[in-house]
XYZ file of C-alpha atoms in Angstrom:
346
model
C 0.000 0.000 0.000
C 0.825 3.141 -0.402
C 1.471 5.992 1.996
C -1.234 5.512 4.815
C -1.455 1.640 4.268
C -0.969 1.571 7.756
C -3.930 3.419 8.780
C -6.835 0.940 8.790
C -10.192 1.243 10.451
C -13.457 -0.849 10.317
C -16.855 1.248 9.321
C -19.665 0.208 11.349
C -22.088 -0.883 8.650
C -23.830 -4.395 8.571
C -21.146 -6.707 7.912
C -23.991 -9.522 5.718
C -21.417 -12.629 4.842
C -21.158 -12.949 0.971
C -19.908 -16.300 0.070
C -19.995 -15.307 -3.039
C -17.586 -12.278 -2.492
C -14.652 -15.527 -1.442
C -14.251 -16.775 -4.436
C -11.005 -17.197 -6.442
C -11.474 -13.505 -7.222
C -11.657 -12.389 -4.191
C -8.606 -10.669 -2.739
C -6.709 -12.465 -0.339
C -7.304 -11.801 3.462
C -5.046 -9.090 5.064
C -3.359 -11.113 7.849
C -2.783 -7.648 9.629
C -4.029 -4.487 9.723
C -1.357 -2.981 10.868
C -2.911 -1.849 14.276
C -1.580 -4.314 16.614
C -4.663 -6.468 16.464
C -3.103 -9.899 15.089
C -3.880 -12.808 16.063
C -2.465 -12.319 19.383
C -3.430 -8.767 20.035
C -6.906 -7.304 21.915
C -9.658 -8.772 20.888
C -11.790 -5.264 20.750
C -11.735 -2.120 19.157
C -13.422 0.484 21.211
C -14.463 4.373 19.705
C -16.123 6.716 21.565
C -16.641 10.282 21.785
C -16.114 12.053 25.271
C -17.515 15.176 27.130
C -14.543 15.856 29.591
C -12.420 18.251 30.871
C -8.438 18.300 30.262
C -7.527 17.166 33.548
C -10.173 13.901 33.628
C -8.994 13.034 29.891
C -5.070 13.127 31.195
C -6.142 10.204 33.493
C -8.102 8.704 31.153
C -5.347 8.265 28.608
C -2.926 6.834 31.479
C -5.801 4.307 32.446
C -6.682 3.318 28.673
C -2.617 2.803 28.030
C -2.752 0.074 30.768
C -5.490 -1.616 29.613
C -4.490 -1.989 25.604
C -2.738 -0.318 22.473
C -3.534 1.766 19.320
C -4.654 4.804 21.734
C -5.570 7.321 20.076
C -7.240 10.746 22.010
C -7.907 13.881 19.967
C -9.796 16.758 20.466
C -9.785 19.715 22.717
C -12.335 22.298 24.463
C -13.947 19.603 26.672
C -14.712 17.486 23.560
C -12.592 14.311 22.055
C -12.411 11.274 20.204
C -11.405 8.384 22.320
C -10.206 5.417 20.399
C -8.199 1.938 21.588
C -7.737 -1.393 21.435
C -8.694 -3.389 24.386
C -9.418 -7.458 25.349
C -11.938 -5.849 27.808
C -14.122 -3.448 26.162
C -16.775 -3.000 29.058
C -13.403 -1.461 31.249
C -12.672 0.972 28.520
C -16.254 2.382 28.192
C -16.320 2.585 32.252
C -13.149 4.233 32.118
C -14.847 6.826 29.396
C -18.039 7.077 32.189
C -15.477 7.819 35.405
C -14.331 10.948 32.807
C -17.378 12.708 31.574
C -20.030 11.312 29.206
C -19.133 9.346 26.486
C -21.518 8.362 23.536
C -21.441 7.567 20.342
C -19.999 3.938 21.595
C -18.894 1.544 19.101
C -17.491 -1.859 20.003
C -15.604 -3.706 17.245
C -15.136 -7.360 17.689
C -11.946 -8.128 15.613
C -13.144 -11.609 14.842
C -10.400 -13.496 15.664
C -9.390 -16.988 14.230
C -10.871 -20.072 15.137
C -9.469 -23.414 15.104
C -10.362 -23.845 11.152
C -8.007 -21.334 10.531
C -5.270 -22.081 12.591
C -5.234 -19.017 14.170
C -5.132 -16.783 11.532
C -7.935 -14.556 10.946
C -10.548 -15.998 8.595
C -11.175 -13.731 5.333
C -12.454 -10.783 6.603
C -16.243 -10.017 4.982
C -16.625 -6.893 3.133
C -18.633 -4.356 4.673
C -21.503 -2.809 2.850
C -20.043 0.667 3.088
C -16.571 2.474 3.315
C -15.496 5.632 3.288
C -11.835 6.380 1.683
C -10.432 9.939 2.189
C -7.328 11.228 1.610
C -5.333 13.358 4.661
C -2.612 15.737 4.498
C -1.499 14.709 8.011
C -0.305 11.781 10.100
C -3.036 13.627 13.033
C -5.926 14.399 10.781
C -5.288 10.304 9.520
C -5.912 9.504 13.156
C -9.146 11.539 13.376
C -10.388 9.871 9.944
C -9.388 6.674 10.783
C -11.430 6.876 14.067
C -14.777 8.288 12.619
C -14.433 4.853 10.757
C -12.388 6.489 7.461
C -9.755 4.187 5.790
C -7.278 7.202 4.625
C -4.576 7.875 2.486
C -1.787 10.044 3.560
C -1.012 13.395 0.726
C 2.879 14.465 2.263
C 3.286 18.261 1.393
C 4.352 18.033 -2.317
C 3.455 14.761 -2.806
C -0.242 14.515 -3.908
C -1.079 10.986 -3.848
C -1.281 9.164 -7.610
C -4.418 6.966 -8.350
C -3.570 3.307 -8.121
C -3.271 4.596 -4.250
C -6.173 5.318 -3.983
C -7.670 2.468 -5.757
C -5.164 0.462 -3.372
C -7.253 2.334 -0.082
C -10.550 1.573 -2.025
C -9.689 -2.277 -2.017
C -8.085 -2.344 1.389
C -11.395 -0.530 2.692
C -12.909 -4.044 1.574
C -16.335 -2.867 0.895
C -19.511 -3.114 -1.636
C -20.384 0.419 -1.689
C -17.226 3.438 -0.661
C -17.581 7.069 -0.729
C -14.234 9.040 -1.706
C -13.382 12.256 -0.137
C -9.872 13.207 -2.265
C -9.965 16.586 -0.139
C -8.381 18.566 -2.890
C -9.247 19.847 -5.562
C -6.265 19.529 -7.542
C -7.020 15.879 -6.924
C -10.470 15.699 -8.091
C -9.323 14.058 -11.453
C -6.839 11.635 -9.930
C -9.636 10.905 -7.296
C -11.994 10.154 -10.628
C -9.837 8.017 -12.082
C -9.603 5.686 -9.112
C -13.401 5.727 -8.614
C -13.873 4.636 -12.384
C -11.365 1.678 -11.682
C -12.590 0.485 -8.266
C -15.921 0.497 -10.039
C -14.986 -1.733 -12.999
C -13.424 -4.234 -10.102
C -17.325 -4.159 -9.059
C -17.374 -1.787 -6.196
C -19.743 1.299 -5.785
C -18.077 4.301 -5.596
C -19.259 7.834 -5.449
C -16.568 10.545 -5.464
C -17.588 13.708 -3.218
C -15.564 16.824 -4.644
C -14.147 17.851 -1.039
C -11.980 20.664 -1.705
C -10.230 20.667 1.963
C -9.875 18.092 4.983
C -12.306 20.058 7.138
C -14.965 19.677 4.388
C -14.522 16.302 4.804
C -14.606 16.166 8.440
C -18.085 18.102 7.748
C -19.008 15.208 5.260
C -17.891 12.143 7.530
C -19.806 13.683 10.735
C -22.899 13.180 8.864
C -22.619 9.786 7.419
C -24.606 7.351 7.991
C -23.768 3.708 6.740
C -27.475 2.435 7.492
C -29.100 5.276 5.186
C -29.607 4.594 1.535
C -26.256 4.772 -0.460
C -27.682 7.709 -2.186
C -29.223 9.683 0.298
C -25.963 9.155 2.541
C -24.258 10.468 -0.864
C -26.769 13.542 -0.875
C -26.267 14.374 2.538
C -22.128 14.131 2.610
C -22.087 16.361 -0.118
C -24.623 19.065 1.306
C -22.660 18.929 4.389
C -19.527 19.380 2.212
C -20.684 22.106 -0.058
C -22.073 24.077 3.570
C -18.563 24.315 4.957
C -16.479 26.983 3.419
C -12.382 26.327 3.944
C -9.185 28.303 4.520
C -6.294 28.261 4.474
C -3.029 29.838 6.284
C 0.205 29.498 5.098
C 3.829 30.895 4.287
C 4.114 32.256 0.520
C 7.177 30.508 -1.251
C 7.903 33.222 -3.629
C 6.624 36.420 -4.934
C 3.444 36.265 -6.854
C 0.354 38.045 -7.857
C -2.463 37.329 -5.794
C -6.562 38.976 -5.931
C -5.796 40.631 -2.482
C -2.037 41.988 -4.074
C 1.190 41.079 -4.402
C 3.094 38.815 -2.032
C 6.661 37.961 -0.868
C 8.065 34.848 -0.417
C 7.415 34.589 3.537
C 4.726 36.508 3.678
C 1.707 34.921 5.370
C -1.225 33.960 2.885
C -4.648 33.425 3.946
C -6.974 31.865 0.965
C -10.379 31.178 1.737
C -11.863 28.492 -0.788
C -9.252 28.422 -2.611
C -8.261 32.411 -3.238
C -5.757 34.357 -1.737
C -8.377 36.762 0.645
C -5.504 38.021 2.880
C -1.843 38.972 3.057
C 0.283 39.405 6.146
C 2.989 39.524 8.550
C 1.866 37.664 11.401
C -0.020 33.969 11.348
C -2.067 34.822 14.270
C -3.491 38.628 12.815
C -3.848 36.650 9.196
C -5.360 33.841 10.424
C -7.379 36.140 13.295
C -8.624 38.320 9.539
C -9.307 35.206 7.329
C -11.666 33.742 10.219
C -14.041 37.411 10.622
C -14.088 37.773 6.802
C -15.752 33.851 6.789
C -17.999 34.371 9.962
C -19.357 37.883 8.545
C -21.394 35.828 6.369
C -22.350 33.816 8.959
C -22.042 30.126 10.487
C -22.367 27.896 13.490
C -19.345 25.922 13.690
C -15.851 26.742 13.541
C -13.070 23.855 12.389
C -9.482 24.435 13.113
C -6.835 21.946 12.442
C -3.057 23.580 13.293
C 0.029 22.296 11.678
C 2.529 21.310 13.536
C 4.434 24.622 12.673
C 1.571 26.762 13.827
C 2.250 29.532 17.296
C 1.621 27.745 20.330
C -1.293 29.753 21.579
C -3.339 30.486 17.894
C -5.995 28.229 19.041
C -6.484 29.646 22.401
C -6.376 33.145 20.686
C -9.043 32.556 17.636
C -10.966 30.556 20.110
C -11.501 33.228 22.418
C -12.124 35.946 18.985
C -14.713 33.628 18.451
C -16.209 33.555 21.665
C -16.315 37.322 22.459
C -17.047 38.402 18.635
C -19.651 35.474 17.714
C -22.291 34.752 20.318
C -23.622 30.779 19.485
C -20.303 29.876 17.732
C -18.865 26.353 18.713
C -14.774 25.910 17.455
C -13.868 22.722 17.083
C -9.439 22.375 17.467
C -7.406 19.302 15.758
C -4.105 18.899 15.475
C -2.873 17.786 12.290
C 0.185 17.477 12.327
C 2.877 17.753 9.565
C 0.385 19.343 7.474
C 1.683 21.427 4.786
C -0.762 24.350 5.651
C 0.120 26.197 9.448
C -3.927 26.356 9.550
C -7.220 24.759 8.099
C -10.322 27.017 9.025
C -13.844 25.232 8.312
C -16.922 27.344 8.847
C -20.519 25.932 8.658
C-alpha cells in the first residue's frame, strides 16, 4: 500500500457474509491491519466520543494505556475522540463514564481466528459501506481513521497518484465506498480511481471535497445504514455548507486577488483564493476567520500544523467567543500538514 497503508479502520455498517464475495477472485485476506490487532493482540476495538475536561482526559489516557494499544485521544475544548484497542471493552467504556459522558460507543469485535483457521484470521467479509479519504497529516489520519475512514496520507508536495487510492478503495474491503480526495487539484486523480474500483465491481461515489475540514463536515454526517444515495446527498450538502481556509507561508513572490506577495509573507486563501496577506499567522489567520464568519455560520473547524504559534488556538478561540455569540470551534491537530492552519466554517 501506499502511503497511509498503515492506517486501517473498520466502518460500522452491517457486515452480511457474501460467500460469493470468497471466491477465487476475491482478494486475499489481510493477515494484519497494521494496528496491533493480530492474532495475538486485543480482541476489541473500542471508539467513543467524550464530554470531559483536560484534567479527567489526562487520566483517562494513562488508564486506557494500561489496559491496551492503538490509543488514540484527539480533540480539545472539553470534547474528544477516544479510540483503543482493548481485550476488555466494558473497562474501557467505564473508564470513558469515570471521565465525563461518552456516547457515540462503538465496540468492534476483531473476529479473531478459530481453530479452522489455525489461528489466523478468517477472510475478513466486506462491509456494505466504506469511506476512503485522503489526509494531508499523520493527526488528521488519526481523526479519519477513528470516525471509521480508511485514509490515504497526501505528504506536502506529494499529492497521492491513483492506483493509491484504488489500493485504499480495495483495502477498505467494501460493496459500496464514498471518496473524499480533499483537494481539488485531486479531483481528477480521485476520478480516475473511482472509475477503476468500479470496474473491479465496487460502488463508488466521489464527493468533490476541496479541503480536509470539508470532509470532516461530510464524515460527521454519514450514515452507513441510510440509503447509499441519500448518505451520498447528505455528505455532499454537508460538504458544499462548509467553506475552507487556508493559512500558510508564501514561497515566492506572486500576484495574488488581495495583491502582491513575498516569499514569507503569510497567505490566507479562503476556498481556494488568496483573501488576505500578512505579517503575522495569528493577525492573518485572526482576519481570514471574521471575513468567513461575517457571512455567517455555526461551527468553527481548526486543524493547526505542527508549525503553527503555540497559543493560535487559544487566541481565535476566544475571537470567536467574544465576537460570535452561538459559535462552537472545534481544534485538531494535524500534524505535519503542509498548511500552518485549516479554518472550516458551517
Amino acid at each position: 500500500g501506499g502511503p497511509g497503508a498503515g492506517v486501517h479502520a473498520r466502518v460500522d455498517a452491517v457486515e452480511a457474509p457474501d460467500p460469493a464475495e470468497h471466491g477465487p477472485g476475491a482478494p486475499a485476506a489481510e493477515e494484519c491491519d497494521g494496528d496491533g490487532a493480530g492474532p495475538d493482540g486485543p480482541a476489541f476495538e473500542v471508539i467513543y466520543l467524550l464530554e470531559a475536561d483536560d484534567r479527567a482526559v489526562a487520566r483517562l489516557r494513562t488508564r486506557l494505556d494500561a489496559l491496551g494499544d492503538s490509543l488514540v485521544v484527539v480533540g480539545g475544548d472539553g470534547l474528544w475522540n477516544v479510540h483503543v484497542h482493548v481485550d476488555d471493552a466494558g473497562a474501557a467504556v467505564e473508564a470513558g463514564v469515570e471521565a465525563g459522558r461518552p456516547y457515540r460507543i462503538r465496540i468492534t469485535h476483531f473476529g479473531l481466528g478459530d481453530a479452522h483457521t489455525g489461528g489466523g484470521r478468517p477472510p475478513r467479509e466486506r462491509v456494505q459501506r466504506a469511506v476512503v479519504a485522503v489526509v494531508p497529516g499523520e493527526g488528521l489520519a488519526g481523526l479519519y481513521s477513528e470516525a471509521g475512514a480508511t485514509t490515504v496520507l497526501a505528504r506536502p508536495g506529494e499529492p497521492p497518484v491513483s492506483g493509491e487510492l484504488v489500493e485504499a478503495v480495495r483495502r477498505a474491503h467494501a460493496r459500496e465506498v464514498v471518496l473524499l480526495p480533499n483537494d481539488a487539484d485531486l479531483r481528477h486523480t480521485a476520478a480516475a480511481a473511482a472509475e477503476q474500483a468500479r470496474t473491479e465491481g465496487i460502488r463508488v461515489a466521489l464527493i468533490p471535497t476541496r479541503s480536509a475540514v470539508q470532509g470532516i463536515a461530510a464524515l460527521a454526517v454519514h450514515e452507513p445504514e441510510r440509503r447509499f444515495d441519500e448518505d451520498v446527498v447528505s455528505m455532499t450538502s454537508a460538504a458544499g455548507a462548509t467553506r475552507h481556509a487556508e493559512v500558510v507561508v508564501a514561497e515566492r513572490q506572486s500576484w495574488t486577488m488581495a495583491g502582491i506577495c513575498q516569499a514569507g509573507d503569510i497567505l490566507g486563501l479562503i476556498d481556494g483564493d488568496v483573501a488576505v496577506i500578512g505579517a503575522d499567522v495569528t493577525v492573518t489567520a485572526a482576519a481570514v476567520l471574521d471575513r468567513m464568519l461575517s457571512a455567517g455560520g455555526e461551527l468553527v473547524t481548526l486543524v493547526l500544523g505542527d508549525e503553527a504559534p503555540g497559543a493560535i488556538a487559544e487566541h481565535l478561540e476566544a475571537r470567536v467567543r467574544e465576537s460570535y455569540l452561538a459559535v462552537d470551534t472545534m481544534v485538531y491537530r494535524g500534524g505535519r500538514q503542509g498548511a500552518l492552519l485549516l479554518i472550516g466554517v458551517e
